[in-house]
Amino acid sequence: MAEYLASIFGTEKDKVNCSFYFKIGACRHGDRCSRIHNKPTFSQTCLLQNLYVNPQNSAKSADGSHLVANVLR
């Protein structure tokens, strides 16, 4: 049984662990994902969350200039 579980770890057959997160390091479902995201204690990759702000999703003031995030709070 342990050999079988080890053989499917990180694959689509694994219904417990998120295979996409295992391969890529990020999942489009984020915290809402029904599977477990095993985060390594150390890695060669640096993940910078929310680094890119899509201009279409940012708020604009009445004069058309973009508002800063801390002003919106």
Coordinates of C-alpha atoms in Angstrom, one line a residue:
M1 CA 0.0 0.0 0.0
A2 CA 2.8 2.4 0.9
E3 CA 4.5 1.7 -2.4
Y4 CA 1.3 2.5 -4.3
L5 CA 0.8 5.8 -2.5
A6 CA 4.4 6.8 -3.1
S7 CA 4.0 6.0 -6.8
I8 CA 1.0 8.2 -7.3
F9 CA 2.2 11.2 -5.1
G10 CA 2.1 14.4 -7.2
T11 CA 0.2 12.8 -10.1
E12 CA -3.4 13.3 -11.2
K13 CA -4.3 10.0 -9.5
D14 CA -3.4 11.5 -6.1
K15 CA -6.8 12.8 -4.7
V16 CA -5.2 14.2 -1.5
N17 CA -2.3 16.3 -2.7
C18 CA -2.6 19.0 -5.4
S19 CA -0.6 17.7 -8.4
F20 CA -0.5 21.2 -10.1
Y21 CA 0.9 22.8 -7.0
F22 CA 3.4 20.0 -6.7
K23 CA 4.7 20.6 -10.3
I24 CA 4.4 24.4 -10.6
G25 CA 4.5 25.7 -7.0
A26 CA 1.2 27.7 -7.4
C27 CA -2.4 26.7 -7.8
R28 CA -5.1 28.8 -9.5
H29 CA -7.6 27.8 -6.7
G30 CA -5.3 29.1 -3.9
D31 CA -6.7 28.5 -0.5
R32 CA -10.0 27.3 -1.9
C33 CA -8.3 24.2 -3.5
S34 CA -9.8 21.0 -2.2
R35 CA -6.4 19.3 -2.2
I36 CA -3.4 19.8 0.1
H37 CA -0.6 22.2 -1.0
N38 CA 2.7 20.8 0.5
K39 CA 4.9 23.8 0.9
P40 CA 8.6 23.0 1.2
T41 CA 10.6 24.3 4.1
F42 CA 13.3 25.6 1.7
S43 CA 13.4 26.1 -2.1
Q44 CA 15.5 27.5 -4.9
T45 CA 12.4 29.5 -6.1
C46 CA 11.1 32.7 -4.6
L47 CA 7.4 33.4 -4.9
L48 CA 6.3 37.0 -4.8
Q49 CA 2.5 37.1 -4.3
N50 CA 0.5 40.0 -5.6
L51 CA 3.5 41.5 -7.3
Y52 CA 1.6 42.4 -10.6
V53 CA -1.5 44.6 -10.4
N54 CA -3.6 44.4 -13.5
P55 CA -4.4 48.0 -14.5
Q56 CA -7.9 47.0 -15.5
N57 CA -8.5 45.8 -11.9
S58 CA -7.1 48.9 -10.2
A59 CA -9.5 51.7 -9.0
K60 CA -9.5 55.1 -10.6
S61 CA -10.4 58.4 -9.1
A62 CA -12.8 60.9 -10.7
D63 CA -10.1 62.5 -12.7
G64 CA -8.9 59.2 -14.1
S65 CA -5.7 58.8 -12.1
H66 CA -5.1 55.5 -10.3
L67 CA -5.6 55.3 -6.6
V68 CA -2.9 53.8 -4.3
A69 CA -3.9 50.6 -2.4
N70 CA -3.6 52.1 1.1
V71 CA -5.9 55.0 0.1
L72 CA -8.6 52.4 -0.7
R73 CA -8.7 51.0 2.8

